[in-house]
Short mmCIF file of C-alpha atoms in Angstrom, two decimals:
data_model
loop_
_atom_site.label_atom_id
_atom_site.label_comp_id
_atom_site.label_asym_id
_atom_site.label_seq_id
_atom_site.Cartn_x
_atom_site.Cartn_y
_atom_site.Cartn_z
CA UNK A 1 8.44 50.67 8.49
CA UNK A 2 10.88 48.52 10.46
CA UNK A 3 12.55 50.26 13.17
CA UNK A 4 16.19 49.59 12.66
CA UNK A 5 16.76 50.49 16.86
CA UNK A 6 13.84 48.09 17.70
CA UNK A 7 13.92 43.87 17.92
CA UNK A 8 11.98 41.45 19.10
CA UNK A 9 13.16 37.98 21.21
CA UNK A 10 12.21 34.76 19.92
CA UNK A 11 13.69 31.15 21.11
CA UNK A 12 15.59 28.78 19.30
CA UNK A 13 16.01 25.63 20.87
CA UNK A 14 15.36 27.21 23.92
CA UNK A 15 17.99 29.68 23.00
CA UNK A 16 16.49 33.62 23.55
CA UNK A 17 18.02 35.64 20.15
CA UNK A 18 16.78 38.94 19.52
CA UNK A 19 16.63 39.89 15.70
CA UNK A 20 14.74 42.79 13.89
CA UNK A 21 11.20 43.03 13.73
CA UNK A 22 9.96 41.29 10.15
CA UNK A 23 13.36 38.85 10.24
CA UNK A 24 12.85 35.58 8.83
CA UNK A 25 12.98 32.70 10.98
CA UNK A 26 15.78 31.54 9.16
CA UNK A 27 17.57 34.53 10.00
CA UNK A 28 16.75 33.93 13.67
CA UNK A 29 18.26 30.21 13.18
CA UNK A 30 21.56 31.50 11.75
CA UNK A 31 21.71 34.35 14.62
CA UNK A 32 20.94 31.47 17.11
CA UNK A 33 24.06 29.37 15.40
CA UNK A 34 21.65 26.67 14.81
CA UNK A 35 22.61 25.34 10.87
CA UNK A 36 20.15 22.36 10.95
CA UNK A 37 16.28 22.85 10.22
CA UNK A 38 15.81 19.33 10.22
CA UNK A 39 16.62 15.87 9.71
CA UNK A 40 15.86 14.11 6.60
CA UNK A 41 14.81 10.24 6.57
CA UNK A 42 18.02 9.03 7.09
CA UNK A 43 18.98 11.45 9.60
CA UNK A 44 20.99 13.92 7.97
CA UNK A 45 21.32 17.37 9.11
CA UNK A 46 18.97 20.24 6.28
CA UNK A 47 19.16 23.59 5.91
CA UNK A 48 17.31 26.61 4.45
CA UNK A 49 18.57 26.12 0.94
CA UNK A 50 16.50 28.33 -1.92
CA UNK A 51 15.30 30.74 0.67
CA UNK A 52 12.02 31.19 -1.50
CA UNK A 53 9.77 28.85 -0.21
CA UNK A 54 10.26 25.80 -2.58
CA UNK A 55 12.71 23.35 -1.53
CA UNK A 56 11.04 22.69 1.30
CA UNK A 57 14.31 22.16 3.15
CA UNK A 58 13.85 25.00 5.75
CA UNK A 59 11.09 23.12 7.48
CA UNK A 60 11.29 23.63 11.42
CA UNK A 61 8.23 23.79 14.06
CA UNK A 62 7.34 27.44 15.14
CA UNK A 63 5.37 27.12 18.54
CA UNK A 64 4.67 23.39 18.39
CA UNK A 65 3.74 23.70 14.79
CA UNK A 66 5.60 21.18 12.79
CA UNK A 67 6.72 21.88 9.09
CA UNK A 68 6.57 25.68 8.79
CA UNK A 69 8.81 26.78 6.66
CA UNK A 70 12.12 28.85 8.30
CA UNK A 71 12.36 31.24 5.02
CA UNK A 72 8.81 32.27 4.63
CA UNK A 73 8.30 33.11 8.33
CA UNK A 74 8.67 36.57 9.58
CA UNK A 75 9.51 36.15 13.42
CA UNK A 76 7.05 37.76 15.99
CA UNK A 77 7.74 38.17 19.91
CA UNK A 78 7.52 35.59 21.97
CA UNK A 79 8.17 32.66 19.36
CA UNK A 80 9.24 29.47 20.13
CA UNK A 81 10.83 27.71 17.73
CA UNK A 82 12.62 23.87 17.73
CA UNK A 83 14.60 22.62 15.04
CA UNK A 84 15.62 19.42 13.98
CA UNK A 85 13.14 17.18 13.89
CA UNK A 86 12.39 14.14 11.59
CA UNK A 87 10.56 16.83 9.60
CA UNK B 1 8.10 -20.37 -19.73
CA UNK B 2 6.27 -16.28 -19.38
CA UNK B 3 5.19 -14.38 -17.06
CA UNK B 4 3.35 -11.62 -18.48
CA UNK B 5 3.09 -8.87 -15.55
CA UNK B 6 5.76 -8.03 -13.56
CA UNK B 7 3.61 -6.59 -10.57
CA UNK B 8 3.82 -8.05 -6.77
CA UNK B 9 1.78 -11.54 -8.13
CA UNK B 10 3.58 -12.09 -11.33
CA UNK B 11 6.88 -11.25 -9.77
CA UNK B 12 5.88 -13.38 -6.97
CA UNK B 13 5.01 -16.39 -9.26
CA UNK B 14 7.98 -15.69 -11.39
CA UNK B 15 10.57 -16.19 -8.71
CA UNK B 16 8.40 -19.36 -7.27
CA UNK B 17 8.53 -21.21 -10.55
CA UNK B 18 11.95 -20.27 -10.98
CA UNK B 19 13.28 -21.83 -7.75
CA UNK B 20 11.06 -25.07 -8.94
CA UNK B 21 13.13 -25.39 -11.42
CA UNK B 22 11.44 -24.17 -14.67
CA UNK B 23 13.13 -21.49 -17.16
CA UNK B 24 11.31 -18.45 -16.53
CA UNK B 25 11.24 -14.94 -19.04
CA UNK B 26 9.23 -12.07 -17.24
CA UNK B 27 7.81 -9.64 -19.48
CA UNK B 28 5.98 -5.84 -18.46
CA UNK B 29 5.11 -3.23 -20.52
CA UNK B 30 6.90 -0.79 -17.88
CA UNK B 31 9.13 -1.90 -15.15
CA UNK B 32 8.32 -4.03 -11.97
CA UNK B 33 5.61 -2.68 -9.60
CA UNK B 34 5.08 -0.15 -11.98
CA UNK B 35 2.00 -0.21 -11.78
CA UNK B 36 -1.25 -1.42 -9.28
CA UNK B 37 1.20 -2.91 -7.03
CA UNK B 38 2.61 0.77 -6.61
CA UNK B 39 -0.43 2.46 -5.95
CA UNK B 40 -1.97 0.49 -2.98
CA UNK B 41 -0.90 0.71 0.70
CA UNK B 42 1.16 -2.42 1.07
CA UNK B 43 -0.98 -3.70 4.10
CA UNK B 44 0.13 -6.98 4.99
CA UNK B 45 -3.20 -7.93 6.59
CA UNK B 46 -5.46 -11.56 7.44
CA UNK B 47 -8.65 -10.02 6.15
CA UNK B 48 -11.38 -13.16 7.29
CA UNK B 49 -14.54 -11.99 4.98
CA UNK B 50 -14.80 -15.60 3.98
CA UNK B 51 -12.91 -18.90 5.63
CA UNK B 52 -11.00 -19.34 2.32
CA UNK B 53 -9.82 -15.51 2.00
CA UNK B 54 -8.49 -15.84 5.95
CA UNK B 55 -6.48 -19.14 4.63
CA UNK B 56 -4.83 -17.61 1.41
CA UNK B 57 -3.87 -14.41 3.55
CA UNK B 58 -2.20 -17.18 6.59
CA UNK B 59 -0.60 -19.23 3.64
CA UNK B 60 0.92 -15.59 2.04
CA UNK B 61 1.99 -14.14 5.30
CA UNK B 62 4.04 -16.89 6.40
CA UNK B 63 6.05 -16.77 3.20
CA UNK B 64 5.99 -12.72 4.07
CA UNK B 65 7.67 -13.59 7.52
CA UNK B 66 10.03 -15.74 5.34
CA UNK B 67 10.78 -13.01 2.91
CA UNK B 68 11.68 -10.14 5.27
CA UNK B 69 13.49 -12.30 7.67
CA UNK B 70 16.56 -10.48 5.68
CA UNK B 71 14.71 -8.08 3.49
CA UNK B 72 12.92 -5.83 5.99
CA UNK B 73 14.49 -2.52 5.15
CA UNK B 74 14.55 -3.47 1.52
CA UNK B 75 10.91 -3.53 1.55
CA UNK B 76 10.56 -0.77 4.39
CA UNK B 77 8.68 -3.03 6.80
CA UNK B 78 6.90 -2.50 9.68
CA UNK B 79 5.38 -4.76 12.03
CA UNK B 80 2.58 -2.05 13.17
CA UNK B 81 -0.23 -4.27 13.49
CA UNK B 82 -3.76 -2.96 12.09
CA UNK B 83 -6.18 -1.78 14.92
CA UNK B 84 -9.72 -2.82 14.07
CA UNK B 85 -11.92 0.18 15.36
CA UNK B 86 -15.68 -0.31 16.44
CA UNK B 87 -17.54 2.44 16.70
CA UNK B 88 -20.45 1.25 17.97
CA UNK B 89 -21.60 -1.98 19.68
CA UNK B 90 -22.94 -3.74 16.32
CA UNK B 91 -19.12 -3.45 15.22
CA UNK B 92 -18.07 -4.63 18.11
CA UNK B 93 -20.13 -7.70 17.77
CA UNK B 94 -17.89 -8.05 14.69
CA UNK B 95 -14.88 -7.41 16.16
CA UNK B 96 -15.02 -10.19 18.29
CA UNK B 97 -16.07 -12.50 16.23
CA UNK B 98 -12.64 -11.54 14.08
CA UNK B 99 -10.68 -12.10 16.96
CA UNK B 100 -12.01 -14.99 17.90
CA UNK B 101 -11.58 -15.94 14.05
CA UNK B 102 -8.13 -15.46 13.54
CA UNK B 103 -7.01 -16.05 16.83
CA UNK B 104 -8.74 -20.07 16.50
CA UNK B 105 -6.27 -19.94 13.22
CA UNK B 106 -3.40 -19.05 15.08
CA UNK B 107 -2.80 -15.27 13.72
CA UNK B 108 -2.50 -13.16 16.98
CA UNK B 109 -5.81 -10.74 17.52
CA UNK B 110 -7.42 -9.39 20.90
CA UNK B 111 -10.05 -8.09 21.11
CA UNK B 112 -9.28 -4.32 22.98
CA UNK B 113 -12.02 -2.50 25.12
CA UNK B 114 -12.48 1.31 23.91
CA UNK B 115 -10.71 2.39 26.72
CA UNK B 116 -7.88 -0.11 25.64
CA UNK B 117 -8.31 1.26 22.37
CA UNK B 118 -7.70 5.06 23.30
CA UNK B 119 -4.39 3.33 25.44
CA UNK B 120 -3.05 1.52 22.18
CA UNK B 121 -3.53 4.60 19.71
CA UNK B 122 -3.82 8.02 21.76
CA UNK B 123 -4.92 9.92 18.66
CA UNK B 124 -8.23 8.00 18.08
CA UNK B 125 -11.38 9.85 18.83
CA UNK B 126 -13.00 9.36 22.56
CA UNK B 127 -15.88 7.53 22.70
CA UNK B 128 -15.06 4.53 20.38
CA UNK B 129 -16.95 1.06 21.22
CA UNK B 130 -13.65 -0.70 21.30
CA UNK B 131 -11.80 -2.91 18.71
CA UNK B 132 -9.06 -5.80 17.70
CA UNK B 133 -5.44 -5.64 17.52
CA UNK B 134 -4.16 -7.39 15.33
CA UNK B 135 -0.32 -7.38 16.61
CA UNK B 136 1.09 -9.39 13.53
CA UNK B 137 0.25 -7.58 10.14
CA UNK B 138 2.20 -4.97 9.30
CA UNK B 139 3.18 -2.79 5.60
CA UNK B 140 5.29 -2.58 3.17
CA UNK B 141 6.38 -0.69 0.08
CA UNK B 142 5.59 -3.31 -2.31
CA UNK B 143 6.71 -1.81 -6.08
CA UNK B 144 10.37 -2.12 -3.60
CA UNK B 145 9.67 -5.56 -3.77
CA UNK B 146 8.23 -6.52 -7.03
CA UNK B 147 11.63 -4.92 -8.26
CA UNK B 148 13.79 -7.10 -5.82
CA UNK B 149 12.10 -10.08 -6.71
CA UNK B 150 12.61 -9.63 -10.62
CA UNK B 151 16.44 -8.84 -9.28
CA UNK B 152 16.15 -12.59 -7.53
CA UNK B 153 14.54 -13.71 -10.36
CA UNK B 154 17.89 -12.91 -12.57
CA UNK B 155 19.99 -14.24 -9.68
CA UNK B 156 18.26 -17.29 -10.24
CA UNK B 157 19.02 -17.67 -13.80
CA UNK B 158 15.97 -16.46 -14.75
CA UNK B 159 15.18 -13.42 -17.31
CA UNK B 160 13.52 -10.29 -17.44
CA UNK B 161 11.99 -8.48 -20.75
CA UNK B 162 10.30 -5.36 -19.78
CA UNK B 163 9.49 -1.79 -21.01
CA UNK B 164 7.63 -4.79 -23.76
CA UNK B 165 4.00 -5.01 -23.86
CA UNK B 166 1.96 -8.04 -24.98
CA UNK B 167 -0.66 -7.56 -27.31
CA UNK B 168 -1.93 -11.22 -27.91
CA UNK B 169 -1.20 -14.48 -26.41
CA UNK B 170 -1.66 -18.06 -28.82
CA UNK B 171 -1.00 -20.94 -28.75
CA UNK B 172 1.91 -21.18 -26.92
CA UNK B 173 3.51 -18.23 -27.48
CA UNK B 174 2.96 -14.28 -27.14
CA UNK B 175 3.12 -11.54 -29.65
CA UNK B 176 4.60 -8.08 -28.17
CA UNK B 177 3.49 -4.26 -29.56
CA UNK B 178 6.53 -4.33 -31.17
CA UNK B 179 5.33 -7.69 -33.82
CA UNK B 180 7.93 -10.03 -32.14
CA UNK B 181 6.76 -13.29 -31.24
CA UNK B 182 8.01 -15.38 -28.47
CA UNK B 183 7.52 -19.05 -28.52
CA UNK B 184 7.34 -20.77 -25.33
CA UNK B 185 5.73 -23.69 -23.24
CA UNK B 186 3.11 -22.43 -20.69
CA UNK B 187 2.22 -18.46 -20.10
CA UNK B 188 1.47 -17.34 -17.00
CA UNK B 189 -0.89 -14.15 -17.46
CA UNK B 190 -0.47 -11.91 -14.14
CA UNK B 191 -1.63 -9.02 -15.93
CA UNK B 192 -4.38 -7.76 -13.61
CA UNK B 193 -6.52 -5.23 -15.28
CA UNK B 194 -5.03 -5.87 -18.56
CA UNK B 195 -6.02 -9.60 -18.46
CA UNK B 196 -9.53 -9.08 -20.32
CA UNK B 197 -7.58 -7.24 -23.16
CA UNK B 198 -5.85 -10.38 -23.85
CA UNK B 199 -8.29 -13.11 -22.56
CA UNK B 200 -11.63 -11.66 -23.02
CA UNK B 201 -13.53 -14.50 -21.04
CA UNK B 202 -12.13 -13.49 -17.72
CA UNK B 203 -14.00 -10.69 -15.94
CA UNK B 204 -11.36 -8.56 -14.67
CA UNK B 205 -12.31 -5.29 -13.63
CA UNK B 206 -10.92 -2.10 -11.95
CA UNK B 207 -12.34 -1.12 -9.14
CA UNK B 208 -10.74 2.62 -8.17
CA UNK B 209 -9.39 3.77 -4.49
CA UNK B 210 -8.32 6.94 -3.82
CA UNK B 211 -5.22 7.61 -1.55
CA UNK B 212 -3.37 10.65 -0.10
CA UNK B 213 -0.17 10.52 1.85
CA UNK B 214 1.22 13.25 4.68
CA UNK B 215 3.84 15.06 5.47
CA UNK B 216 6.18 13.74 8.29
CA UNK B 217 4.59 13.46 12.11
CA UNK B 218 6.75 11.32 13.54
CA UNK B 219 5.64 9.43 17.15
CA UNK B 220 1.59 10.17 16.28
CA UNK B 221 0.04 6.73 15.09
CA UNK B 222 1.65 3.70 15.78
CA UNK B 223 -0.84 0.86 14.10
CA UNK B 224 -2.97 0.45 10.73
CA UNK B 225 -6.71 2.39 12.11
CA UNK B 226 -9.16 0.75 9.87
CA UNK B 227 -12.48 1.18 10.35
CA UNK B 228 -14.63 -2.34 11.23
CA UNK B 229 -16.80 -0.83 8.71
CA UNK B 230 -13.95 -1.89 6.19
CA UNK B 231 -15.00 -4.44 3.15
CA UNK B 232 -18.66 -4.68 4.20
CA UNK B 233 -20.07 -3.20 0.87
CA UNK B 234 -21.07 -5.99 -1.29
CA UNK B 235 -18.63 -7.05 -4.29
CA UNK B 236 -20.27 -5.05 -7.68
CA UNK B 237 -21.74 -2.81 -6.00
CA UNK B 238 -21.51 0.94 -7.70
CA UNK B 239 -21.82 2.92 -4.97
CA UNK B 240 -18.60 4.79 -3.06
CA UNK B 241 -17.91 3.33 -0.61
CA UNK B 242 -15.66 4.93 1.83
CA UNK B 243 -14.01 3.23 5.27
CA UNK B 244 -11.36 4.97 7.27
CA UNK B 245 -7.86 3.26 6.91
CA UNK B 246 -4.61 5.16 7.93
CA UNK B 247 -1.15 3.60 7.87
CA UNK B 248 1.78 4.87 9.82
CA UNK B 249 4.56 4.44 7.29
CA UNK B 250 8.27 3.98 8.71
CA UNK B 251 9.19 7.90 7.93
CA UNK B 252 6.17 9.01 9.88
CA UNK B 253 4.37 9.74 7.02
CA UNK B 254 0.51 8.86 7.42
CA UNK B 255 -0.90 6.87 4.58
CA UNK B 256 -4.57 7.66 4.11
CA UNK B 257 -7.41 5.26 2.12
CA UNK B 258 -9.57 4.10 1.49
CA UNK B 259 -12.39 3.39 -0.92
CA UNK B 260 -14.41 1.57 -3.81
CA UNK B 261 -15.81 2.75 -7.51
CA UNK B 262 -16.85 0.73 -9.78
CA UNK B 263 -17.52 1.81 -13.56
CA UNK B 264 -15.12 4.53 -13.69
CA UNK B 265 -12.69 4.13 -16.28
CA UNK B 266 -10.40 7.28 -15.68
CA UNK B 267 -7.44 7.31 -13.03
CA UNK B 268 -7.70 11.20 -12.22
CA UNK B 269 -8.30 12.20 -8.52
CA UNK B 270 -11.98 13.13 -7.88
CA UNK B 271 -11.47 16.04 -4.86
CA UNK B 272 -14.89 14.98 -3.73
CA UNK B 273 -14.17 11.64 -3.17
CA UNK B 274 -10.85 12.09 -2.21
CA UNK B 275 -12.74 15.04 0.46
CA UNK B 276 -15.11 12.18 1.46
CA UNK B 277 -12.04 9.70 2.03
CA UNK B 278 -10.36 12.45 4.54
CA UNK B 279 -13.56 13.12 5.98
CA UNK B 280 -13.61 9.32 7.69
CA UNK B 281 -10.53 9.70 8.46
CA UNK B 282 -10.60 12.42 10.35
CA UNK B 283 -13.63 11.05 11.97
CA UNK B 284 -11.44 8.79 13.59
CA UNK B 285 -8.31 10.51 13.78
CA UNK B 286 -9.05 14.49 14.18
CA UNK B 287 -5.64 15.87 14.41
CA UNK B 288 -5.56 14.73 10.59
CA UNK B 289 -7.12 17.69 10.05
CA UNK B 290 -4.30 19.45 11.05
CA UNK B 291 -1.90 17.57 9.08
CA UNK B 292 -0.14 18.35 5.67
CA UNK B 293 -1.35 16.21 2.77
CA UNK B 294 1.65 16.30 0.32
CA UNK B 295 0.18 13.68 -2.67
CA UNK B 296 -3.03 12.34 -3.46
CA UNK B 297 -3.53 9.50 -6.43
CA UNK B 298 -5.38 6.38 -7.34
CA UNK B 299 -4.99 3.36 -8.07
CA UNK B 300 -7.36 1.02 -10.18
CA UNK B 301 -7.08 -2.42 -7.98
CA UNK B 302 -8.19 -5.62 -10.51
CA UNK B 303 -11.15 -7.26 -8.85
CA UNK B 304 -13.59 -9.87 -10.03
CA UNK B 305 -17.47 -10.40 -10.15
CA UNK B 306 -16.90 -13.23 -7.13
CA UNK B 307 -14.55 -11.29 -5.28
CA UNK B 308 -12.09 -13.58 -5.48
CA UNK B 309 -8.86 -13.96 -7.37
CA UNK B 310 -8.27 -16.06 -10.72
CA UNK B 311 -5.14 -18.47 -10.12
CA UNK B 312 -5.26 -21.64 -11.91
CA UNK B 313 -5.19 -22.66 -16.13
CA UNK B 314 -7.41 -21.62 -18.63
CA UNK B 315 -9.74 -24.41 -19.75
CA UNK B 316 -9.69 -23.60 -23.19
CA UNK B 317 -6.43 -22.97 -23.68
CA UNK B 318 -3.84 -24.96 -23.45
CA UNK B 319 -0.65 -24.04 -21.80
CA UNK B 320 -2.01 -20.19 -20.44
CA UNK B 321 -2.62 -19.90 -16.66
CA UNK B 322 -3.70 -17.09 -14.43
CA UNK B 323 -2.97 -15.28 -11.47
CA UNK B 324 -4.94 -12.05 -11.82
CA UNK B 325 -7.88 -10.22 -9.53
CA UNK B 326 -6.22 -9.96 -6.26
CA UNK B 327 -8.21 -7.11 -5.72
CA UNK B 328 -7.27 -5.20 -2.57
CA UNK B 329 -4.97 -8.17 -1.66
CA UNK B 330 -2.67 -8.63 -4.06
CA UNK B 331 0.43 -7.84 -1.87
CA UNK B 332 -0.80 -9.23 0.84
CA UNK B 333 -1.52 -12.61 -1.04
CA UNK B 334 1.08 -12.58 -3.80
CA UNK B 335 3.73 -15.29 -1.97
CA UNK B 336 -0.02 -17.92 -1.28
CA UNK B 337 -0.94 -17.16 -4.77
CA UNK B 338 2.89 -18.36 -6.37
CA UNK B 339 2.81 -21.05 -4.55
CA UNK B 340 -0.70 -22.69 -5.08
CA UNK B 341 -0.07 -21.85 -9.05
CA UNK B 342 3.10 -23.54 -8.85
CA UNK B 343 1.79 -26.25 -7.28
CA UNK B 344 -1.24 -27.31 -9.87
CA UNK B 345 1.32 -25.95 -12.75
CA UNK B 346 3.46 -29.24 -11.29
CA UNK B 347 0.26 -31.36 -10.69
CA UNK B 348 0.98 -31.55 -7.20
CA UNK B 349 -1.84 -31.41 -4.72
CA UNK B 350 -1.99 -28.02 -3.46
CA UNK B 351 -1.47 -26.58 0.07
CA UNK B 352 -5.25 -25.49 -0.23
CA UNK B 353 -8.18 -26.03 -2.54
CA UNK B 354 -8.02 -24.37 -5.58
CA UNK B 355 -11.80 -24.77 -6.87
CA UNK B 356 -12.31 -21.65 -5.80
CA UNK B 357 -10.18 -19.84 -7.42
CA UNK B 358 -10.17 -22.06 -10.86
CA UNK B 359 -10.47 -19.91 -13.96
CA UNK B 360 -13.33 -22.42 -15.34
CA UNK B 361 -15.64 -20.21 -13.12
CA UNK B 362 -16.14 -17.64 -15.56
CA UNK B 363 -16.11 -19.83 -18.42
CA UNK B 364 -19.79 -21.68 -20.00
CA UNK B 365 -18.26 -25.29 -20.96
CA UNK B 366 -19.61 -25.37 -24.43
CA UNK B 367 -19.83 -29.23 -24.14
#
């Protein structure tokens, strides 16, 4: 069961947030204020869109693993994750 | 005049004999590029298996560098040179003698140490013999192309006819699917594999490659990595054969071939030999492994029993000409190919010699 007094600190852009244990990463971003997962080919800014896993929009690199997806990513301690990027 | 075909060759010749003045209709059963010149990797390459093959590569590539002088992002271009890999010192033996090949022609190649190698391309394995840069080829997206040229072609004054497929071609003229009949002066059949259906004396055949393209990794792989061992199995031969080749495309996107099967007739993906095509790859390249393969498909590339195209008239038939059986190099070669067809289509001398090429290969003279 998630403990609604406990959290755990992850990094966003080198930003520390702390959200609940079992938070998605996207929930991290928006807690960071960081509304861009990452850049499409012609640069422009993405976001987690469908939330379920299929757009493929959310895609961000979670401790300098490129194209996980924000939405389907429960956040841990200690995770670094960088948005952004010509994912 | 017809063009029947409008992939990267017909499109190619099209727009050549065009701008030469002649009236030119394009016909294609589906839409330009739609279909080999889609499915290959759009390597812009001087591939030097034979003398002749090295000069109809030079010829095309020079009307390439004319082409994307102003069309470069049309046809998503990039200048990333492909980096010849040895892996051992009998390649290497190879490799030199390819840069000392096209180098002597005046196409740009040196030959790289393995240490140089690792330098140039930082994701290659450790331990390779060396290699040759070639600094000058490069990619592009070619079915972006084949659809810009039929737009030139109509620029031109010329016209287009496709989503129209051609069941026979007489004397003259060409019957579509749909029972109309065209009449015309000279047909130009750039048909690829469908050029047997229509002229049964030419040996067309598809030969199948498998390719796979990644996600995004932006910053990894900056050249073409093709294995030395690339194009060494002997044309007709059945067996796969399989030789690393990875392309960086412009969105960072790795492009992954490549290999050869004869005798197969259907187009689905094979996950063993698409397995065995990864497998080299990431013999050369092991953080492929890590990568995200988004697509895998194949494409049936129209070779002949010489390995060498068919660009030149039909000897029994009067006013039908080919370009067809490009092979591998269709896109690489489409620009050399237009022009030495539009040059014996004129009766001028062409810019090379066409013997080789001539369609009267395949054909027993029955006198």
């Amino acid at each position: 069961m998630i403990q609604p007094d406990s959290s755990c600190a992850v990094t966003v852009n080198g930003i520390s947030v702390r959200v609940p244990p079992g938070a998605s990463v996207a929930a991290a971003l928006v807690a960071a204020g960081t509304l861009c997962t990452r850049r499409s080919v012609t640069g422009q800014m993405r976001f987690a869109f469908c939330g379920i896993g299929q757009c493929q929009e959310c895609r961000v690199s979670i401790d300098g693993q490129p194209h996980r997806l924000a939405c389907r990513t429960s956040c841990k301690e200690g995770m670094h994750i960088v948005t952004g990027g010509e994912g | 005049m017809i063009v029947v075909g409008a992939g990267i060759v017909g499109a190619a010749c099209a727009v050549e004999l065009q701008s030469r003045g002649r009236q030119v209709l394009l016909v294609d059963r589906l839409y330009p590029g739609a279909g080999v010149t889609a499915a290959g990797m759009g390597h812009l390459v001087a591939l030097d298996e034979t003398e002749d093959e090295l000069d109809l590569c030079l010829l095309s590539l020079k009307h390439w560098d004319a082409y994307l002088r102003d069309k470069g992002g049309l046809a998503e271009h990039s200048r990333c040179g492909t980096l010849w890999v040895a892996e051992d010192e009998d390649q290497m033996a190879h490799a030199a003698a390819r840069a000392e090949k096209l180098a002597r022609k005046g196409w740009q190649a040196s030959q790289l140490t393995g240490a140089q190698v690792a330098a140039a391309e930082p994701s290659l394995r450790g331990g390779l013999a060396g290699g040759v840069l070639v600094s000058a080829d490069g990619v592009v997206y070619p079915p972006a192309v084949a659809r810009d040229l039929a737009m030139q072609l109509l620029a031109m004054g010329g016209r287009t006819m496709f989503g129209a497929a051609v069941r026979a071609i007489g004397d003259r003229c060409i019957e579509l699917d749909s029972g109309q009949r065209i009449d015309t002066g000279d047909v130009v059949l750039a048909a690829g594999n469908g050029v047997p259906q229509l002229l049964p004396d030419m040996p067309v055949f598809p030969r199948k490659g498998h390719l796979a393209i990644t996600d995004r990794y932006p910053g990894r792989l900056s050249h073409q990595v093709v294995s030395m061992g690339y194009g060494q199995t002997a044309a007709g031969s059945d067996a796969l054969a399989v030789a690393a080749n990875v392309q960086p495309r412009p969105t960072g996107q790795w492009l992954i071939g490549s290999c050869r099967q004869d005798g197969i007739e259907n187009t689905d993906p094979d996950p063993r030999v698409l397995a065995a095509v990864l497998r080299s790859a990431i013999a050369l390249l092991p953080c492929l492994a890590e990568m995200r393969i988004l697509r895998s498909w194949t494409g049936m590339r129209p070779a002949t029993p010489d390995g060498r195209p068919i660009i030149g008239r039909h000897p029994a038939r009067a006013g039908t000409w080919l370009a067809a059986g490009h092979e591998g190099l269709g896109v690489t070669t489409a620009f050399g190919t237009a022009q030495l067809l539009a040059d014996l289509m004129s009766g001028r001398p062409p810019a090379l010699a066409t013997d080789l090429y001539s369609p009267s290969r395949f054909i027993h003279d029955p006198a």
